[in-house]
Tab-separated table of C-alpha atoms in Angstrom:
chain	number	residue	atom	x	y	z
A	1	MET	CA	0.000	0.000	0.000
A	2	GLU	CA	2.847	2.389	0.841
A	3	LYS	CA	4.487	1.861	-2.527
A	4	ARG	CA	1.168	2.385	-4.274
A	5	ASN	CA	0.667	5.722	-2.532
A	6	LYS	CA	4.210	6.812	-3.324
A	7	TYR	CA	4.073	6.217	-7.048
A	8	SER	CA	1.451	7.346	-9.515
A	9	PRO	CA	-0.880	4.718	-11.007
A	10	ASP	CA	-0.775	4.325	-14.766
A	11	ILE	CA	-4.504	4.918	-15.198
A	12	ALA	CA	-7.175	7.000	-13.506
A	13	ILE	CA	-10.504	5.297	-12.921
A	14	PRO	CA	-13.369	7.805	-12.951
A	15	PRO	CA	-15.843	7.619	-10.044
A	16	GLY	CA	-18.556	7.067	-12.637
A	17	VAL	CA	-17.382	3.447	-12.911
A	18	THR	CA	-18.286	2.911	-9.263
A	19	LEU	CA	-21.547	4.793	-9.724
A	20	LEU	CA	-22.509	2.492	-12.578
A	21	GLU	CA	-21.756	-0.553	-10.414
A	22	VAL	CA	-23.993	0.781	-7.641
A	23	LEU	CA	-26.808	1.443	-10.095
A	24	GLU	CA	-26.552	-2.088	-11.470
A	25	GLU	CA	-26.670	-3.546	-7.964
A	26	LEU	CA	-29.820	-1.536	-7.235
A	27	GLY	CA	-31.363	-2.313	-10.594
A	28	MET	CA	-31.629	1.413	-11.329
A	29	THR	CA	-31.123	2.921	-14.764
A	30	GLN	CA	-29.261	6.124	-15.500
A	31	ALA	CA	-32.509	7.697	-16.617
A	32	GLU	CA	-34.168	6.807	-13.312
A	33	LEU	CA	-31.272	8.271	-11.341
A	34	ALA	CA	-31.579	11.416	-13.428
A	35	GLU	CA	-35.261	11.678	-12.539
A	36	ARG	CA	-34.664	11.070	-8.827
A	37	THR	CA	-31.926	13.737	-8.687
A	38	ALA	CA	-33.738	16.106	-11.038
A	39	ARG	CA	-30.712	16.205	-13.306
A	40	PRO	CA	-30.460	15.710	-17.089
A	41	THR	CA	-29.803	12.144	-18.158
A	42	LYS	CA	-26.912	13.494	-20.231
A	43	THR	CA	-25.228	14.806	-17.060
A	44	ILE	CA	-25.505	11.431	-15.318
A	45	ASN	CA	-24.093	9.713	-18.405
A	46	GLU	CA	-21.167	12.151	-18.577
A	47	ILE	CA	-20.391	11.509	-14.896
A	48	ILE	CA	-20.327	7.766	-15.538
A	49	LYS	CA	-17.997	8.255	-18.524
A	50	GLY	CA	-15.718	10.572	-16.531
A	51	LYS	CA	-16.500	13.584	-18.689
A	52	ALA	CA	-18.250	15.471	-15.893
A	53	ALA	CA	-17.229	15.787	-12.249
A	54	ILE	CA	-19.230	14.782	-9.201
A	55	THR	CA	-19.712	18.096	-7.457
A	56	PRO	CA	-20.319	18.339	-3.698
A	57	GLU	CA	-23.983	19.115	-4.488
A	58	THR	CA	-24.274	16.019	-6.681
A	59	ALA	CA	-22.582	13.925	-3.993
A	60	LEU	CA	-25.222	14.972	-1.479
A	61	GLN	CA	-27.980	14.041	-3.924
A	62	LEU	CA	-26.400	10.630	-4.526
A	63	GLU	CA	-26.223	10.111	-0.782
A	64	THR	CA	-29.952	10.784	-0.468
A	65	VAL	CA	-31.002	8.649	-3.436
A	66	LEU	CA	-28.487	5.778	-3.252
A	67	LYS	CA	-27.832	5.712	0.516
A	68	VAL	CA	-24.092	5.953	-0.137
A	69	PRO	CA	-22.376	8.730	1.891
A	70	ALA	CA	-21.520	11.961	0.078
A	71	ARG	CA	-18.039	11.719	1.559
A	72	PHE	CA	-17.485	8.519	-0.411
A	73	TRP	CA	-18.367	10.169	-3.729
A	74	ASN	CA	-16.354	13.302	-2.922
A	75	ASN	CA	-13.305	11.207	-2.079
A	76	LEU	CA	-13.659	9.191	-5.289
A	77	GLU	CA	-13.812	12.389	-7.308
A	78	MET	CA	-10.906	13.975	-5.463
A	79	ASN	CA	-8.703	10.883	-5.875
A	80	TYR	CA	-9.607	10.638	-9.551
A	81	ARG	CA	-8.720	14.264	-10.251
A	82	GLU	CA	-5.499	13.972	-8.243
A	83	THR	CA	-4.515	10.860	-10.184
A	84	LEU	CA	-5.203	12.627	-13.462
A	85	ALA	CA	-3.028	15.511	-12.308
A	86	ARG	CA	-0.212	13.149	-11.287
A	87	ILE	CA	-0.307	11.383	-14.646
A	88	GLU	CA	-0.148	14.736	-16.392
A	89	GLU	CA	2.655	15.833	-14.084
A	90	ARG	CA	4.712	12.774	-14.980
A	91	GLU	CA	4.252	13.566	-18.659
A	92	VAL	CA	5.486	17.103	-18.079
A	93	LEU	CA	8.425	15.986	-15.902
A	94	GLN	CA	9.404	13.401	-18.497
A	95	GLU	CA	10.349	16.306	-20.743
A	96	GLN	CA	12.538	17.811	-17.986
A	97	LEU	CA	14.676	14.757	-17.226
A	98	GLU	CA	17.668	16.099	-19.154
A	99	TRP	CA	18.179	18.693	-16.398
A	100	LEU	CA	18.492	15.933	-13.812
A	101	LYS	CA	21.712	14.747	-15.469
A	102	GLY	CA	23.434	17.892	-14.210
A	103	VAL	CA	22.387	17.361	-10.587
A	104	PRO	CA	24.946	15.739	-8.231
A	105	VAL	CA	22.340	13.213	-7.100
A	106	ASN	CA	24.790	10.636	-5.762
A	107	SER	CA	26.633	13.104	-3.546
A	108	MET	CA	23.412	14.715	-2.331
A	109	ALA	CA	22.031	11.299	-1.431
A	110	ARG	CA	25.286	10.308	0.285
A	111	PHE	CA	25.079	13.437	2.447
A	112	GLY	CA	21.471	12.621	3.342
A	113	TRP	CA	19.988	15.643	1.577
A	114	ILE	CA	17.778	13.546	-0.709
A	115	LYS	CA	16.816	9.904	-1.194
A	116	LYS	CA	17.878	7.831	-4.185
A	117	ASN	CA	15.091	6.539	-6.394
A	118	SER	CA	15.287	4.041	-9.241
A	119	ASP	CA	12.415	5.808	-11.013
A	120	SER	CA	13.955	8.777	-12.839
A	121	ILE	CA	10.806	10.887	-12.681
A	122	GLU	CA	10.391	10.253	-8.966
A	123	GLN	CA	14.069	11.136	-8.544
A	124	LEU	CA	13.468	14.405	-10.347
A	125	LYS	CA	10.523	15.125	-8.049
A	126	GLU	CA	12.710	14.355	-5.027
A	127	VAL	CA	15.348	16.823	-6.212
A	128	LEU	CA	12.791	19.532	-7.036
A	129	SER	CA	11.205	19.045	-3.614
A	130	PHE	CA	14.617	19.498	-1.981
A	131	PHE	CA	14.957	22.837	-3.772
A	132	GLY	CA	11.400	23.811	-2.844
A	133	VAL	CA	10.226	24.181	-6.446
A	134	ALA	CA	7.699	22.340	-8.618
A	135	SER	CA	9.509	22.294	-11.951
A	136	VAL	CA	12.811	22.981	-13.646
A	137	ARG	CA	11.370	26.278	-14.825
A	138	GLY	CA	10.545	27.090	-11.219
A	139	TRP	CA	14.113	26.202	-10.262
A	140	GLU	CA	15.506	28.538	-12.881
A	141	LYS	CA	13.323	31.449	-11.799
A	142	THR	CA	14.049	30.912	-8.111
A	143	TRP	CA	17.730	30.087	-8.153
A	144	ASP	CA	18.844	32.411	-10.945
A	145	LYS	CA	17.892	35.163	-8.523
A	146	GLN	CA	19.545	33.597	-5.488
A	147	LEU	CA	22.807	32.522	-7.092
A	148	GLY	CA	24.070	36.095	-7.213
A	149	CYS	CA	25.256	35.845	-3.603
A	150	ALA	CA	28.539	37.064	-2.192
A	151	PHE	CA	30.704	33.986	-1.806
A	152	ARG	CA	34.377	33.178	-1.496
A	153	LYS	CA	35.366	30.942	-4.367
A	154	SER	CA	38.439	29.804	-6.186
A	155	ASN	CA	38.973	31.494	-9.543
A	156	LYS	CA	40.912	28.451	-10.761
A	157	TYR	CA	37.793	26.323	-11.192
A	158	GLU	CA	34.573	26.674	-13.121
A	159	MET	CA	31.488	26.981	-10.953
A	160	ASP	CA	28.730	24.372	-11.226
A	161	ARG	CA	25.526	26.351	-10.741
A	162	ILE	CA	23.354	23.402	-9.743
A	163	ALA	CA	25.934	22.194	-7.236
A	164	LEU	CA	26.155	25.700	-5.784
A	165	ALA	CA	22.372	25.921	-5.517
A	166	ALA	CA	22.242	22.518	-3.811
A	167	TRP	CA	24.910	23.535	-1.313
A	168	LEU	CA	23.123	26.794	-0.544
A	169	ARG	CA	19.785	25.031	-0.186
A	170	ALA	CA	21.239	22.496	2.250
A	171	GLY	CA	22.492	25.392	4.348
A	172	GLN	CA	19.151	27.191	4.213
A	173	LEU	CA	17.324	24.107	5.434
A	174	GLU	CA	19.785	23.560	8.270
A	175	ALA	CA	19.772	27.237	9.248
A	176	LYS	CA	15.995	27.193	9.749
A	177	ASP	CA	16.534	25.031	12.807
A	178	VAL	CA	19.141	27.340	14.347
A	179	ALA	CA	17.471	29.550	16.950
A	180	CYS	CA	19.017	33.017	17.068
A	181	GLN	CA	18.552	36.190	19.021
A	182	PRO	CA	17.707	39.268	16.907
A	183	PHE	CA	20.784	40.476	15.053
A	184	ASP	CA	22.946	42.934	16.971
A	185	SER	CA	25.953	44.235	15.045
A	186	GLU	CA	27.758	45.575	18.125
A	187	ARG	CA	27.413	42.290	19.962
A	188	PHE	CA	28.548	40.365	16.900
A	189	LEU	CA	31.616	42.565	16.514
A	190	GLY	CA	32.284	42.162	20.220
A	191	ILE	CA	32.476	38.352	20.103
A	192	LEU	CA	34.950	38.178	17.200
A	193	PRO	CA	38.028	38.451	19.465
A	194	ASP	CA	36.660	35.554	21.520
A	195	ILE	CA	36.144	33.516	18.355
A	196	ARG	CA	39.668	34.362	17.239
A	197	LYS	CA	40.975	32.671	20.386
A	198	LEU	CA	39.257	29.477	19.262
A	199	THR	CA	41.609	29.128	16.290
A	200	ILE	CA	44.008	27.153	18.489
A	201	THR	CA	41.307	24.649	19.486
A	202	ASP	CA	40.026	21.493	17.797
A	203	PRO	CA	36.697	21.202	15.923
A	204	ASP	CA	34.987	19.381	18.786
A	205	VAL	CA	35.517	22.579	20.771
A	206	PHE	CA	35.268	25.465	18.324
A	207	VAL	CA	32.280	24.300	16.236
A	208	THR	CA	29.894	24.285	19.184
A	209	LYS	CA	31.357	27.409	20.766
A	210	VAL	CA	31.302	29.450	17.556
A	211	ARG	CA	27.684	28.514	16.936
A	212	GLU	CA	26.689	29.435	20.480
A	213	LEU	CA	28.486	32.777	20.461
A	214	CYS	CA	27.157	33.776	17.051
A	215	SER	CA	23.552	32.673	17.542
A	216	ALA	CA	23.378	34.900	20.624
A	217	THR	CA	24.092	37.870	18.329
A	218	GLY	CA	21.704	36.914	15.512
A	219	VAL	CA	24.117	34.997	13.272
A	220	ALA	CA	23.693	31.298	12.434
A	221	VAL	CA	26.928	29.523	11.507
A	222	ILE	CA	26.454	26.468	9.309
A	223	PHE	CA	29.025	23.945	8.115
A	224	VAL	CA	27.867	22.206	4.932
A	225	ARG	CA	29.871	19.542	3.158
A	226	GLU	CA	31.136	20.574	-0.262
A	227	LEU	CA	29.952	19.013	-3.503
A	228	PRO	CA	32.056	18.093	-6.548
A	229	LYS	CA	32.757	21.003	-8.916
A	230	LEU	CA	32.035	23.475	-6.135
A	231	PRO	CA	35.109	25.637	-5.408
A	232	VAL	CA	33.348	27.656	-2.708
A	233	ASN	CA	34.704	28.357	0.760
A	234	GLY	CA	31.894	30.364	2.319
A	235	VAL	CA	28.862	32.551	1.800
A	236	THR	CA	26.899	35.190	3.681
A	237	TYR	CA	23.187	35.845	3.315
A	238	TRP	CA	20.212	37.223	5.203
A	239	PRO	CA	16.974	35.188	5.378
A	240	SER	CA	15.522	38.125	7.333
A	241	THR	CA	16.680	41.466	8.704
A	242	ASN	CA	17.050	39.915	12.158
A	243	LYS	CA	19.090	36.873	11.174
A	244	ALA	CA	22.279	36.452	9.160
A	245	ILE	CA	23.786	33.201	7.920
A	246	ILE	CA	27.461	32.341	7.596
A	247	GLN	CA	27.707	29.120	5.623
A	248	LEU	CA	31.082	27.454	5.276
A	249	THR	CA	32.523	24.456	3.497
A	250	LEU	CA	35.592	22.509	4.489
A	251	ARG	CA	36.862	22.518	0.938
A	252	TYR	CA	40.526	22.859	1.862
A	253	LYS	CA	40.189	21.134	5.257
A	254	ALA	CA	42.894	23.339	6.776
A	255	ASP	CA	42.625	25.831	9.594
A	256	ASP	CA	44.012	28.808	7.686
A	257	GLN	CA	41.340	28.624	4.968
A	258	LEU	CA	38.502	27.870	7.371
A	259	TRP	CA	39.196	30.719	9.761
A	260	PHE	CA	39.983	33.224	7.037
A	261	SER	CA	36.667	32.340	5.378
A	262	PHE	CA	34.766	32.799	8.632
A	263	PHE	CA	36.143	36.276	9.332
A	264	HIS	CA	35.781	37.210	5.662
A	265	GLU	CA	32.066	36.418	5.875
A	266	ALA	CA	31.832	38.232	9.214
A	267	ALA	CA	33.059	41.342	7.427
A	268	HIS	CA	30.203	41.098	4.925
A	269	ILE	CA	27.721	40.989	7.795
A	270	LEU	CA	29.203	43.979	9.564
A	271	LYS	CA	30.094	46.185	6.621
A	272	HIS	CA	27.865	45.450	3.649
A	273	GLY	CA	24.244	45.774	4.680
A	274	LYS	CA	21.287	43.456	5.123
A	275	ARG	CA	20.570	41.990	1.730
A	276	ASP	CA	19.102	38.586	0.994
A	277	PHE	CA	22.169	37.915	-1.110
A	278	TYR	CA	25.106	40.037	-2.187
A	279	GLU	CA	25.763	40.487	-5.869
A	280	GLU	CA	29.287	39.489	-6.753
A	281	PHE	CA	31.198	40.126	-9.958
A	282	SER	CA	34.540	38.718	-11.032
A	283	ASP	CA	36.196	42.152	-10.982
A	284	ASP	CA	34.494	43.075	-7.692
A	285	THR	CA	33.720	46.648	-8.716
A	286	GLU	CA	32.201	47.410	-5.310
A	287	GLY	CA	35.420	46.463	-3.509
A	288	TRP	CA	33.479	44.312	-1.033
A	289	GLU	CA	35.722	41.291	-1.420
A	290	GLN	CA	38.920	43.278	-0.943
A	291	GLU	CA	37.459	44.984	2.092
A	292	ALA	CA	36.356	41.655	3.572
A	293	ASN	CA	39.779	40.145	2.863
A	294	ALA	CA	41.552	43.009	4.613
A	295	PHE	CA	39.204	42.779	7.595
A	296	ALA	CA	39.830	39.040	7.992
A	297	ALA	CA	43.590	39.321	7.529
A	298	ASP	CA	44.020	42.141	10.062
A	299	LEU	CA	41.717	40.581	12.633
A	300	LEU	CA	43.529	37.250	12.500
A	301	ILE	CA	47.007	38.799	12.521
A	302	PRO	CA	47.359	42.472	13.492
A	303	ALA	CA	48.858	44.437	10.609
A	304	ASP	CA	51.775	45.950	12.556
A	305	ALA	CA	52.744	42.621	14.088
A	306	PHE	CA	52.680	40.844	10.748
A	307	LYS	CA	54.647	43.618	9.036
A	308	TYR	CA	57.417	43.342	11.618
A	309	PHE	CA	57.484	39.542	11.499
A	310	ALA	CA	57.504	39.465	7.693
A	311	SER	CA	60.330	42.006	7.507
A	312	ARG	CA	62.679	39.636	9.376
A	313	ARG	CA	62.441	37.058	6.556
A	314	ILE	CA	63.095	34.186	8.963
A	315	PHE	CA	60.383	31.644	8.304
A	316	ASP	CA	61.012	28.306	9.927
A	317	GLU	CA	58.902	26.125	12.169
A	318	HIS	CA	60.299	27.564	15.382
A	319	THR	CA	59.964	31.260	14.494
A	320	ILE	CA	56.451	30.755	13.136
A	321	GLN	CA	55.327	28.961	16.270
A	322	VAL	CA	56.859	31.623	18.492
A	323	PHE	CA	55.189	34.402	16.502
A	324	ALA	CA	51.858	32.584	16.458
A	325	ASN	CA	52.002	32.166	20.233
A	326	SER	CA	52.854	35.836	20.688
A	327	VAL	CA	49.739	36.975	18.826
A	328	GLY	CA	47.526	34.154	20.123
A	329	ILE	CA	46.794	32.501	16.792
A	330	ALA	CA	47.209	29.020	15.310
A	331	PRO	CA	50.589	28.639	13.507
A	332	GLY	CA	48.841	27.229	10.432
A	333	ILE	CA	47.137	30.597	9.961
A	334	VAL	CA	50.528	32.309	9.951
A	335	VAL	CA	51.758	29.867	7.301
A	336	GLY	CA	48.672	30.554	5.191
A	337	ARG	CA	49.174	34.324	5.459
A	338	LEU	CA	52.830	34.047	4.440
A	339	GLN	CA	51.835	31.968	1.440
A	340	HIS	CA	49.116	34.415	0.447
A	341	GLU	CA	51.602	37.296	0.621
A	342	GLY	CA	54.016	35.385	-1.610
A	343	LEU	CA	56.600	35.032	1.160
A	344	LEU	CA	56.338	31.271	1.396
A	345	SER	CA	55.742	28.566	-1.186
A	346	TYR	CA	52.378	26.779	-1.158
A	347	SER	CA	54.338	23.532	-1.353
A	348	SER	CA	56.445	24.424	1.670
A	349	ARG	CA	57.215	21.740	4.249
A	350	LEU	CA	55.779	24.187	6.776
A	351	ASN	CA	52.318	23.144	5.624
A	352	ARG	CA	52.564	20.522	8.338
A	353	LEU	CA	51.828	23.320	10.811
A	354	LYS	CA	48.346	23.590	9.385
A	355	LYS	CA	45.612	21.620	11.102
A	356	LYS	CA	43.545	19.423	8.840
A	357	PHE	CA	39.819	19.339	9.615
A	358	PHE	CA	37.399	16.574	8.722
A	359	LEU	CA	33.938	17.713	9.778
A	360	GLY	CA	30.585	16.341	8.752
């Protein structure tokens, strides 16, 4: 029974078939039923053939004449019309299956975002339901608007729009369950130094603490696993004026990238207004990305301290650890900053100072 309710039947049986069976059992003709209900014989015949619907008024008349509850006839009619609609829906979705080929179904199912289905049309419906839309056209209208968000991404890789939309949607759904106080920019700014101190802790400590600190200021922090062809580190958006979302991936699985992404997104929240999504362009004409980068860099490592350390040009494991301890930051973040500034090779053996994270 469960499987039958889940999938659409191949045919829709009009309630008129049941009506005809009842008439035959009672030995009543269609003409006689028409007389008893004061309806044209043609109308009764069209109901039996499925050309006309059993209206609530007709159902009440059938209840009085045939002693069969109106609810029974109404339910038959409703189920028939719903089945017709489902059959028509499958025909429409059949024409949209090509789009499904571009959806990372296997990864989404592995992460528990959707369920796998052997029926391709039912799989398409599952994916559309995940996105909260009824059709591919609905997806395009909805997500073309939302994909213009401000996100940190790698310029070395081509962006997969469907993968990005899926990642954002997973974050939206998770963020709905995060209870937050109304957004308070001063309180949020005030907790950033405390969050900075967490860079020297492990995920089992900082994940919970960061979420607690931020939710108390109106910011939900979400960690969502990355999908293939999705070179995104983080994103900031506002589902309402009283709640901001910082959504992060663990794409690089290293502490320098994770923490830089967090404070980069924090800058968007504090400096760039309450918009549902930020528009981002490759040349960043607004300067928002540069401003967010500078904010994150200076908050993690004070500008004067880094300038002095960098000027010494002594970058080995000992000096980096000593400097990191002096400014209260994880040494992997110092390594990442040196690499970003071109003072250290990205293939340096000092990469071992970076912590590798495996969350989710």
